[in-house]
mmCIF file of C-alpha atoms in Angstrom:
data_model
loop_
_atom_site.group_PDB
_atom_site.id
_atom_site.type_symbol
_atom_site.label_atom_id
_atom_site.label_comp_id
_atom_site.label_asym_id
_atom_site.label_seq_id
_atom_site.Cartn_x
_atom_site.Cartn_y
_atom_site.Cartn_z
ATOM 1 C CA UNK R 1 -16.323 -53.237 -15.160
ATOM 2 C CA UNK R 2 -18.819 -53.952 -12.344
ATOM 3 C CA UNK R 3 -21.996 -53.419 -14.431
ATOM 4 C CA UNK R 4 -22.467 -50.340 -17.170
ATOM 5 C CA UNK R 5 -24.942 -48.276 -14.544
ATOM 6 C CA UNK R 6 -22.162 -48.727 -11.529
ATOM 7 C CA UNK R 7 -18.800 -48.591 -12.607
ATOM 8 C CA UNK R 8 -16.299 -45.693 -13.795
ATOM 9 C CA UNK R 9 -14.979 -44.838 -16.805
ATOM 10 C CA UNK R 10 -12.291 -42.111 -16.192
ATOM 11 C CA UNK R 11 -9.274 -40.741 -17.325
ATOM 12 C CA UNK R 12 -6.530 -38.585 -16.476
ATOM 13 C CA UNK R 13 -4.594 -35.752 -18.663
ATOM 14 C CA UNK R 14 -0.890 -35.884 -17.404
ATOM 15 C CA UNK R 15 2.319 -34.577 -19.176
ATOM 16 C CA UNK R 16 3.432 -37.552 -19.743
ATOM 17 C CA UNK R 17 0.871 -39.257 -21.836
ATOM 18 C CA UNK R 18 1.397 -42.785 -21.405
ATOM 19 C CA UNK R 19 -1.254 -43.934 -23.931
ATOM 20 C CA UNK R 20 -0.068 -41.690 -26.672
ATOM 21 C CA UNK R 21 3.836 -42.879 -25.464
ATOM 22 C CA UNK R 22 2.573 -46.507 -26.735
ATOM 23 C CA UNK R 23 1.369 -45.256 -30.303
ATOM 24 C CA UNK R 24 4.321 -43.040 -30.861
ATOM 25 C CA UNK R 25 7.919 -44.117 -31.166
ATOM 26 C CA UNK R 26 10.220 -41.008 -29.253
ATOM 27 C CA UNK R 27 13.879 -41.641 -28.767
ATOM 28 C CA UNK R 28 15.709 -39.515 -26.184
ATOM 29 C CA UNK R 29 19.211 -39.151 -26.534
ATOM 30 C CA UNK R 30 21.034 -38.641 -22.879
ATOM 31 C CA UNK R 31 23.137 -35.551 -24.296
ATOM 32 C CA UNK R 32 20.021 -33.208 -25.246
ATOM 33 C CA UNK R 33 16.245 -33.706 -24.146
ATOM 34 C CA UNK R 34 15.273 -31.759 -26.795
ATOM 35 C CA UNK R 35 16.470 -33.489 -29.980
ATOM 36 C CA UNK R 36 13.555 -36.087 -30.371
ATOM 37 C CA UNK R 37 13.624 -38.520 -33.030
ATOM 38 C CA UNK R 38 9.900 -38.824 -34.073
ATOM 39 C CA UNK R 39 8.744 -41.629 -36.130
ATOM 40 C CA UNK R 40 5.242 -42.235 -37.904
ATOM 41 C CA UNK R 41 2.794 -42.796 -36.091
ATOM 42 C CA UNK R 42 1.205 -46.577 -35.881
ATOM 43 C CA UNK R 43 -1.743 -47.823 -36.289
ATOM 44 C CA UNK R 44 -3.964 -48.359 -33.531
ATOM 45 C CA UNK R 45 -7.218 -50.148 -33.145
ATOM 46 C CA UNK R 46 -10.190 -49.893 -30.889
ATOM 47 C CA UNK R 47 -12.102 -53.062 -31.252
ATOM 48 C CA UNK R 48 -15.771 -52.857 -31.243
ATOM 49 C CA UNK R 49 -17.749 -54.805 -28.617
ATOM 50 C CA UNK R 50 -21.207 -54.979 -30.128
ATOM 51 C CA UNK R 51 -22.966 -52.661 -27.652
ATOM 52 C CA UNK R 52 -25.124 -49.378 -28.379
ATOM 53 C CA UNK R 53 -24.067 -46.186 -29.271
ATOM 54 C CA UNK R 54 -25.477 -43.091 -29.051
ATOM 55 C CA UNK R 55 -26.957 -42.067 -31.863
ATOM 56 C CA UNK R 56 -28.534 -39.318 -33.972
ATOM 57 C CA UNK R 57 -30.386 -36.240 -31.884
ATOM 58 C CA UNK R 58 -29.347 -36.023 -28.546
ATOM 59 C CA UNK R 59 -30.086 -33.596 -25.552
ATOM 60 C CA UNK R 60 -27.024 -32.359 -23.111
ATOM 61 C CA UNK R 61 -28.370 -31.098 -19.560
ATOM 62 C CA UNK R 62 -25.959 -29.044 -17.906
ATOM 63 C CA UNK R 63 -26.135 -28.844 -14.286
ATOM 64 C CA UNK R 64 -23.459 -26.222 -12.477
ATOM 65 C CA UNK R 65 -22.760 -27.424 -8.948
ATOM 66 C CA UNK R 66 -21.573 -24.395 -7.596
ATOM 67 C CA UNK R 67 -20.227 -20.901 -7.957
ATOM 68 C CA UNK R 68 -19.479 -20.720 -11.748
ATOM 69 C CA UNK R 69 -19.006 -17.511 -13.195
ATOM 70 C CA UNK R 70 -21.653 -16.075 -16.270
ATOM 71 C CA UNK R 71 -18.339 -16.091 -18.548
ATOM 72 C CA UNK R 72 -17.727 -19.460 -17.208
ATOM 73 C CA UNK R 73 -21.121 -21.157 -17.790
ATOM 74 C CA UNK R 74 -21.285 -18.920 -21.577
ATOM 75 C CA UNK R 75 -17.659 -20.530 -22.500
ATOM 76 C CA UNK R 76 -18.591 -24.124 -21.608
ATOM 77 C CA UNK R 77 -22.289 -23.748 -23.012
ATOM 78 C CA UNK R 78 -20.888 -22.275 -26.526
ATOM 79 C CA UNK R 79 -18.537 -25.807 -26.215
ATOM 80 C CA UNK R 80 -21.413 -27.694 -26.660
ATOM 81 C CA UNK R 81 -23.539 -26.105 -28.826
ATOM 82 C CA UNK R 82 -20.792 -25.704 -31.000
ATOM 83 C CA UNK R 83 -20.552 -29.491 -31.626
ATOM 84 C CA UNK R 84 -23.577 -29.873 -33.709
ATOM 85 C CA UNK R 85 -22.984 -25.781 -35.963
ATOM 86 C CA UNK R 86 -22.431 -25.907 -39.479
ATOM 87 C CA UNK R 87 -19.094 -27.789 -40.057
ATOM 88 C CA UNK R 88 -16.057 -25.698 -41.455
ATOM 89 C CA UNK R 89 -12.416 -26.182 -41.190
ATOM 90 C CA UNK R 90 -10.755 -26.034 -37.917
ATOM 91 C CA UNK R 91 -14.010 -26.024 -36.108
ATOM 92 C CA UNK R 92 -15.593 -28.077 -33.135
ATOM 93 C CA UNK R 93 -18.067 -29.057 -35.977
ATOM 94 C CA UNK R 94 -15.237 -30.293 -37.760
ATOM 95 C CA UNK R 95 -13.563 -32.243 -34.667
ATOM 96 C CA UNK R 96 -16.983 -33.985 -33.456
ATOM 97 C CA UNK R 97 -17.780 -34.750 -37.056
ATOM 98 C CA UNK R 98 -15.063 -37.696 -36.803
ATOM 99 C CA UNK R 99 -17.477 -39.917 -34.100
ATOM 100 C CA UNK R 100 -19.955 -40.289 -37.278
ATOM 101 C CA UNK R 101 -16.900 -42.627 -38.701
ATOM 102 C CA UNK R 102 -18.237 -45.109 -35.957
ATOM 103 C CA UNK R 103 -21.071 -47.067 -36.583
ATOM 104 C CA UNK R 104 -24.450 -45.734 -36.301
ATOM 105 C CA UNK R 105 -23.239 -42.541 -37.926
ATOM 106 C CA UNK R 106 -23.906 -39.475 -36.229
ATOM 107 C CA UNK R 107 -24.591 -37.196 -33.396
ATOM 108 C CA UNK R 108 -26.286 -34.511 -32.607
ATOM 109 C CA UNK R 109 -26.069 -32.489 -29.804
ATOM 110 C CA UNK R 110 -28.660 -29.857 -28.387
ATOM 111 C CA UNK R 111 -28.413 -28.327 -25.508
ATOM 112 C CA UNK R 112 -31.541 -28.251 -22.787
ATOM 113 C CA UNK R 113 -32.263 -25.327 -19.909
ATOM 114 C CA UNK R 114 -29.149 -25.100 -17.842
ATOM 115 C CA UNK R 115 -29.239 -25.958 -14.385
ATOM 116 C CA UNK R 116 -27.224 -23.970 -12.124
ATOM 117 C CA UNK R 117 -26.600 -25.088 -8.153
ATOM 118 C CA UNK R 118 -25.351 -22.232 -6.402
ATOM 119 C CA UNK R 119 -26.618 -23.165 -2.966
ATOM 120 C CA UNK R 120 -24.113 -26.488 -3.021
ATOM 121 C CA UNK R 121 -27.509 -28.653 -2.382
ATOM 122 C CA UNK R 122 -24.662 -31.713 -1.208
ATOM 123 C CA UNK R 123 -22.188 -29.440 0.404
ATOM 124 C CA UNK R 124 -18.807 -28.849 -0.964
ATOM 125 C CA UNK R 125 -16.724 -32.231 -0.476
ATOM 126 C CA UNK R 126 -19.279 -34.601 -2.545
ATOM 127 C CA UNK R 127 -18.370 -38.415 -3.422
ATOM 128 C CA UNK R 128 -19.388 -40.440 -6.809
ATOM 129 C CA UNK R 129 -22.231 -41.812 -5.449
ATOM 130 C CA UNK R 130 -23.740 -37.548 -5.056
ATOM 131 C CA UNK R 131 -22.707 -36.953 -8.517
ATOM 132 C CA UNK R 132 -25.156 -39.735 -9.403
ATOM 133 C CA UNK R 133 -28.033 -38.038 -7.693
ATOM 134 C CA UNK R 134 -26.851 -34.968 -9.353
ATOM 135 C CA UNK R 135 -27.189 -36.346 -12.759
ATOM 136 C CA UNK R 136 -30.763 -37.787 -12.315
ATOM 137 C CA UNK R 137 -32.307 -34.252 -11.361
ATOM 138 C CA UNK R 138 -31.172 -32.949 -15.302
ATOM 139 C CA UNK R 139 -31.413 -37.229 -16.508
ATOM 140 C CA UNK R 140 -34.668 -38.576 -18.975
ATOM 141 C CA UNK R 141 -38.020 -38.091 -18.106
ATOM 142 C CA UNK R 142 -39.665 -39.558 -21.226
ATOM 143 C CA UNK R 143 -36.770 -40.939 -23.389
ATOM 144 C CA UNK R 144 -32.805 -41.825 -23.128
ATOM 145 C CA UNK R 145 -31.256 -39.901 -25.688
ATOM 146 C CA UNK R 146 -30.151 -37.723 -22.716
ATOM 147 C CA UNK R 147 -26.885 -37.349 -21.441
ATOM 148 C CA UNK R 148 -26.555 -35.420 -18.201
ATOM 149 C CA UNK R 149 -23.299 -33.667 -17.600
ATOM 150 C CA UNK R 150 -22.515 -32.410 -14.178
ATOM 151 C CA UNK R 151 -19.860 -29.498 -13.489
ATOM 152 C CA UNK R 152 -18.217 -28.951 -9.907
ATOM 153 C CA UNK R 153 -17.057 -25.282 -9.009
ATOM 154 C CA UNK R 154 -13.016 -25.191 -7.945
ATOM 155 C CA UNK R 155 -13.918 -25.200 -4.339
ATOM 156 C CA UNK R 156 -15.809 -28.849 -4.623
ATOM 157 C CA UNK R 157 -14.101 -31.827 -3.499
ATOM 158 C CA UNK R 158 -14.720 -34.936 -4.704
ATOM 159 C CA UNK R 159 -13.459 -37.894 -4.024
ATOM 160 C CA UNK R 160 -10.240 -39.647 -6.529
ATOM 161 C CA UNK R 161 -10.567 -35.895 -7.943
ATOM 162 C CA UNK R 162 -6.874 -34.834 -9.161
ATOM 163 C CA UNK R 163 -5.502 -38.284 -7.480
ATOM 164 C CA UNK R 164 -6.785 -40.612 -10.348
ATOM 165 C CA UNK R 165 -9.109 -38.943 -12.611
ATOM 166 C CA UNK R 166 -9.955 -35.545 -13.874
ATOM 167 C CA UNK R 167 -13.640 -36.659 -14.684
ATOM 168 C CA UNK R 168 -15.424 -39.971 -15.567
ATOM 169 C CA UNK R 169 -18.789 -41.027 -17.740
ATOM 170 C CA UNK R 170 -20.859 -43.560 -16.419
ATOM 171 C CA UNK R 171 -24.470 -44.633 -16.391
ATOM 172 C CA UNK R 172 -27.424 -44.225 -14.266
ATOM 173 C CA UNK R 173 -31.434 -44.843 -13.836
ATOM 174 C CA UNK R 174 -34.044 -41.951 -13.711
ATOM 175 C CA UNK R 175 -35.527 -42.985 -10.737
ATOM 176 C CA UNK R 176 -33.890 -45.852 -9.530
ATOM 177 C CA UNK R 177 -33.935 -49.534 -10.313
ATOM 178 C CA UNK R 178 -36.485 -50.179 -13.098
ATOM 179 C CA UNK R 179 -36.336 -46.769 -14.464
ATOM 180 C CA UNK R 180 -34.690 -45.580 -18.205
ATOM 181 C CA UNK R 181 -30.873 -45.836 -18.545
ATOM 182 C CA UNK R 182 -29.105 -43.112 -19.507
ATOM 183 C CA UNK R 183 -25.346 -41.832 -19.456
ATOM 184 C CA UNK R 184 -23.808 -38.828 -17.478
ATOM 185 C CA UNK R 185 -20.539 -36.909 -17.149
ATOM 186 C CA UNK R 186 -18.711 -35.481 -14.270
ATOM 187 C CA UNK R 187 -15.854 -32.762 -14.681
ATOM 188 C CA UNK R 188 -14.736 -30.994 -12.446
ATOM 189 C CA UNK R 189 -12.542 -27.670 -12.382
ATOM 190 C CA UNK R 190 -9.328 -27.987 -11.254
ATOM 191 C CA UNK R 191 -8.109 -24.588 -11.375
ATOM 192 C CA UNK R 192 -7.060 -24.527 -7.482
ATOM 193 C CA UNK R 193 -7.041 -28.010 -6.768
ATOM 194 C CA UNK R 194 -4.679 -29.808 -9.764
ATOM 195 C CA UNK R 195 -4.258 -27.666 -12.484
ATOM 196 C CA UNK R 196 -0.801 -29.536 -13.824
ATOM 197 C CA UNK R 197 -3.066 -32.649 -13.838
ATOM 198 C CA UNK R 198 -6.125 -31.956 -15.516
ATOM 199 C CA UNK R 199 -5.599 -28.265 -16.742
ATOM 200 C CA UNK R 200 -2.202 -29.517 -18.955
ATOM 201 C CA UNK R 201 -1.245 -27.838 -20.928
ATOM 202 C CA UNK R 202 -2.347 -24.554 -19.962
ATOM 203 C CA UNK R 203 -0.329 -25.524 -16.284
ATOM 204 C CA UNK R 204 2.632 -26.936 -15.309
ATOM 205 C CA UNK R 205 2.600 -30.336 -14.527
ATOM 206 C CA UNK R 206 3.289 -31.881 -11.264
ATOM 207 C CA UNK R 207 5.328 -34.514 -12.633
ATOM 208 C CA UNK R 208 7.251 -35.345 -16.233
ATOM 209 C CA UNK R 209 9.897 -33.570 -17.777
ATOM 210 C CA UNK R 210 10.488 -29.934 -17.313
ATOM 211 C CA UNK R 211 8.708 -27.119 -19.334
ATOM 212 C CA UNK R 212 9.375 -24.023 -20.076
ATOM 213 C CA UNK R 213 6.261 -22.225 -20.020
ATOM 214 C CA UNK R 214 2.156 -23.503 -19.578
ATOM 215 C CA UNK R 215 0.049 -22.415 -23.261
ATOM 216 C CA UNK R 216 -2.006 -19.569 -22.480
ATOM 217 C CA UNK R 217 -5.653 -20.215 -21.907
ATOM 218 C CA UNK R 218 -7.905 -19.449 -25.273
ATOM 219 C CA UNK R 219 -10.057 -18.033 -23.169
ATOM 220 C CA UNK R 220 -7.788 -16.712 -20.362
ATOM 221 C CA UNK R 221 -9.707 -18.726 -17.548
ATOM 222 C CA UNK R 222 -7.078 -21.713 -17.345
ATOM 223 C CA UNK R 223 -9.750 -23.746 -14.936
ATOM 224 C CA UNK R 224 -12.605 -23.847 -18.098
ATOM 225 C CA UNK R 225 -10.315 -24.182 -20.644
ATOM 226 C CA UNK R 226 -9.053 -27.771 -18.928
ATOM 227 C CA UNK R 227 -12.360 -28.393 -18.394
ATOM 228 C CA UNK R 228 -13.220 -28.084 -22.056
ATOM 229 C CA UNK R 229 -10.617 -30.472 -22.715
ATOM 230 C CA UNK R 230 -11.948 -32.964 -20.665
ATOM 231 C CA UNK R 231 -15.486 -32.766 -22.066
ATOM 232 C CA UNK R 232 -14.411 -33.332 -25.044
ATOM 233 C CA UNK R 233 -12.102 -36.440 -24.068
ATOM 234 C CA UNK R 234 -15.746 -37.749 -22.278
ATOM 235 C CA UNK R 235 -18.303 -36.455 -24.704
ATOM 236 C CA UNK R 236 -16.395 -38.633 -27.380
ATOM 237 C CA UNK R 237 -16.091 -41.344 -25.007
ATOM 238 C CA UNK R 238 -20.030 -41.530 -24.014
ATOM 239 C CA UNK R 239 -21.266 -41.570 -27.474
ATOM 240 C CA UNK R 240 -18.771 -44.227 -28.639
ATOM 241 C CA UNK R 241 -18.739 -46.596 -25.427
ATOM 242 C CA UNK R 242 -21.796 -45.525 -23.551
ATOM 243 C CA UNK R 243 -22.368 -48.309 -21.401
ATOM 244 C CA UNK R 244 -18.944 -49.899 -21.448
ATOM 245 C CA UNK R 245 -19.605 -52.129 -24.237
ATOM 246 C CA UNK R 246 -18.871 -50.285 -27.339
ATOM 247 C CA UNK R 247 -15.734 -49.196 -28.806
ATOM 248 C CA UNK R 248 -12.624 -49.388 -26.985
ATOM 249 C CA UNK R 249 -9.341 -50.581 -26.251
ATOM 250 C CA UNK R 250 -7.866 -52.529 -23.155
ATOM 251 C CA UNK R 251 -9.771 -54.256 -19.938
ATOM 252 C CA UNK R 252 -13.511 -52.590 -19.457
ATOM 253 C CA UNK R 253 -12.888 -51.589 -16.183
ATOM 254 C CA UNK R 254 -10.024 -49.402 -17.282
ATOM 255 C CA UNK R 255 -10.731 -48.755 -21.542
ATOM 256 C CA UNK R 256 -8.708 -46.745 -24.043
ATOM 257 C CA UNK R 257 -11.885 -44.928 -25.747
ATOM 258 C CA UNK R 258 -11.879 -42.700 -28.391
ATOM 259 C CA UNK R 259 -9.663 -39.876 -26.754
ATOM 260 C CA UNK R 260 -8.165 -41.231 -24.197
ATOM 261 C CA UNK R 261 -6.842 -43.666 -26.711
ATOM 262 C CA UNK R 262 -4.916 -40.356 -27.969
ATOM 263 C CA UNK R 263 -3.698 -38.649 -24.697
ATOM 264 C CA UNK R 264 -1.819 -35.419 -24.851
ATOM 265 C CA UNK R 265 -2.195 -34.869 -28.313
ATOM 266 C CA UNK R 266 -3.729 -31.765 -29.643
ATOM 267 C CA UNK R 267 -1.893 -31.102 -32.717
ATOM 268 C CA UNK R 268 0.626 -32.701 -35.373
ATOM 269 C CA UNK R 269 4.436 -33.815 -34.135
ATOM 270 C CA UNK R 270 2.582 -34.531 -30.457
ATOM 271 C CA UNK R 271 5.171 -36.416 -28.466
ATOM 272 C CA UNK R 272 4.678 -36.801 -24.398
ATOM 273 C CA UNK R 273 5.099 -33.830 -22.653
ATOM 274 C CA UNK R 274 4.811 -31.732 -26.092
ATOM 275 C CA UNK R 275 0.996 -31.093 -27.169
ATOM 276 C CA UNK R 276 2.236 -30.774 -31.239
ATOM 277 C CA UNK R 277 2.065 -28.141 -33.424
ATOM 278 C CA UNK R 278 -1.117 -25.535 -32.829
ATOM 279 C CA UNK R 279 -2.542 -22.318 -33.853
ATOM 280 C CA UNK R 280 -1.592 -19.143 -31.654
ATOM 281 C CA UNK R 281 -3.545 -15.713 -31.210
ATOM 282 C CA UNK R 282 -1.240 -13.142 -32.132
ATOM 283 C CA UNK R 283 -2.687 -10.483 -29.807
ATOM 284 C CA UNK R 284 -3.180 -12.433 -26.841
ATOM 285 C CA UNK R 285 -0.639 -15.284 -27.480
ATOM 286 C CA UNK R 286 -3.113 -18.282 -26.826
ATOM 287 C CA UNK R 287 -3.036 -21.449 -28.304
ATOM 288 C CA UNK R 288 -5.888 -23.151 -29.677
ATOM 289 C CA UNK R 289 -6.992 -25.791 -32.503
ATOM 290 C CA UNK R 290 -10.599 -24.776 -32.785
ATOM 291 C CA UNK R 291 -13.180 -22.519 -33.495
ATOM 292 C CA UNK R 292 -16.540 -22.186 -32.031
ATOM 293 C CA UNK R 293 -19.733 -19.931 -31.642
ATOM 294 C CA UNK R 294 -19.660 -16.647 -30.943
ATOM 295 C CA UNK R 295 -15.977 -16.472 -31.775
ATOM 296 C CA UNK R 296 -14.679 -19.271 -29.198
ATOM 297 C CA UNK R 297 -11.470 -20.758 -29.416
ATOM 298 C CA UNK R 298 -10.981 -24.005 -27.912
ATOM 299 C CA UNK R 299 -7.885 -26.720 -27.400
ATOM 300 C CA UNK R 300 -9.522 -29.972 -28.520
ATOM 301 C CA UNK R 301 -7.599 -33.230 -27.976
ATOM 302 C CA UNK R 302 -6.842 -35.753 -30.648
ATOM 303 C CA UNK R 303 -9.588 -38.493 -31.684
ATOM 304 C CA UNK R 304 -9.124 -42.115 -32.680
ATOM 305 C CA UNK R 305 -10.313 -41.929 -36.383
ATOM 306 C CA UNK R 306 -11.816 -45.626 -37.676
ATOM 307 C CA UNK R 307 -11.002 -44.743 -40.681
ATOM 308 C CA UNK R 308 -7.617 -44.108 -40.440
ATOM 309 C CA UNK R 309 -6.900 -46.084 -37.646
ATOM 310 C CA UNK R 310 -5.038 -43.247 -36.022
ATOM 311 C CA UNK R 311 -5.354 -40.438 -33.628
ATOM 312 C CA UNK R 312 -6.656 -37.343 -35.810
ATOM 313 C CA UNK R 313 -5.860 -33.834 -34.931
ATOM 314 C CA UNK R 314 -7.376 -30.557 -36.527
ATOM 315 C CA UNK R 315 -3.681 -29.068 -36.821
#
């Protein structure tokens, strides 16, 4: 890592998993693909690297780059504000409860005024450097415990988007050099650009073993629901290495973090390619793991649990 406020820390959701491939023993036979020998899984560790977490109440400023949909924004918003409800069983509540295991203890998330950029302000290909300036129009104005989280509409381009990353968190300074740190999120929606990469597994994947059929969409908008998946994998990732000097695994400049520690597991008997065992809506036939607000459903991916020393799933 360059320096906390510069560098990248991104991920990418791929069929084959090859972080959750190194904490899970899979044999496959030659004769049949499908007879897996699964074996429990080990123990993993995410050293601690003495920096700060975030901490107790925070404030999430949304900022929509683009044409987003009111169902689109409402699904998304209801994400986060469903992190801090009342926990209950096989909710978001329940899933975001696990970064208090960390040190510090917990978080709270509150959501500000959205922001919503219609107008594409920085045109419609955009580079790393613009999703910087778009996180310091929502970043702090009078404290840090802000994080800014950008979205990009399908027709945005950005640049490493669906080649090596799906989204990244990094840091940044209200008002340039001198001014108050604070981290910020990029996702973007990759419903026409990459879906197999960073809508899995609601798409088919570009490359890994075959599949027989994507998991329908919770929310029947395949593009948000991967994008829901991937704020989770970053929101756990900001709060428990915000400045690339908390906890995680691996080189800094390339760190296993809380999620991404766990990739492509979302429910128990995960193996890669295979997202485990979930919960399906019998009407509609979606699959899902958690409940929200205002009757969401969401797919939330496994988190590294320092208790345990495994990757936790709600199912």
């Amino acid at each position: 890592m360059a320096s906390p406020t510069s560098s990248f820390l991104s991920f990418v959701l791929l069929l084959l998993p090859i972080h959750a491939a190194a904490f899970h023993s899979v044999a496959y036979p030659v004769s049949n693909r499908r007879s897996l020998i699964l074996v429990k899984q080990e123990l993993l560790v995410l050293p601690y690297h003495h920096g700060p977490l975030l901490k107790g109440n925070l404030t999430v400023h949304l900022l929509f780059y683009g044409r987003f949909s009111p169902s689109q924004i409402a699904s998304i918003s209801d994400f986060f504000l469903s992190l801090s409800s009342s926990p209950a069983p096989l909710s978001v509540a329940s899933w975001w409860a696990t970064t208090a295991s960390y040190r510090g203890g917990a978080a709270h998330a509150s959501l500000a005024p959205t922001t919503i950029d219609t107008s594409y302000s920085l045109g419609r290909r955009i580079t790393p450097n613009s999703l910087r300036r778009l996180a310091r129009r929502v970043g702090p104005r009078r404290n840090s415990s802000t994080i800014a989280v950008v979205l990009t509409a399908d027709d945005v381009t950005i640049d490493g988007f669906c080649m090596s990353r799906c989204g990244f968190h990094a840091a940044a300074r209200d008002g340039g050099r001198g001014g108050l740190r604070f981290p910020y999120i990029w996702v973007g929606n990759a419903a026409a650009q990459c879906p197999g990469q960073c809508a899995w597994p609601f798409a088919l994947p570009a490359y890994g073993p075959p599949a027989a059929r994507p998991l329908v969409a919770p929310s029947g908008d395949v593009g948000v629901d991967g994008m829901v998946i991937n704020l989770a994998t970053l929101m756990a990732g900001v709060v428990t290495n915000p400045y690339g000097d908390g906890y995680f695994q691996g080189p800094a400049a390339a760190p296993l973090e809380a999620v991404t520690a766990c990739t492509g597991i979302f429910g128990s008997g995960a193996y890669p390619g295979y997202p485990g065992k979930l919960l399906v809506d019998r009407a509609s036939g979606a699959s899902y793991n958690a409940q929200g607000l205002n009757g969401r459903r969401y797919l939330l991916p496994a988190m590294w649990d320092p208790k345990t020393s495994i990757c936790a799933t709600l199912v």
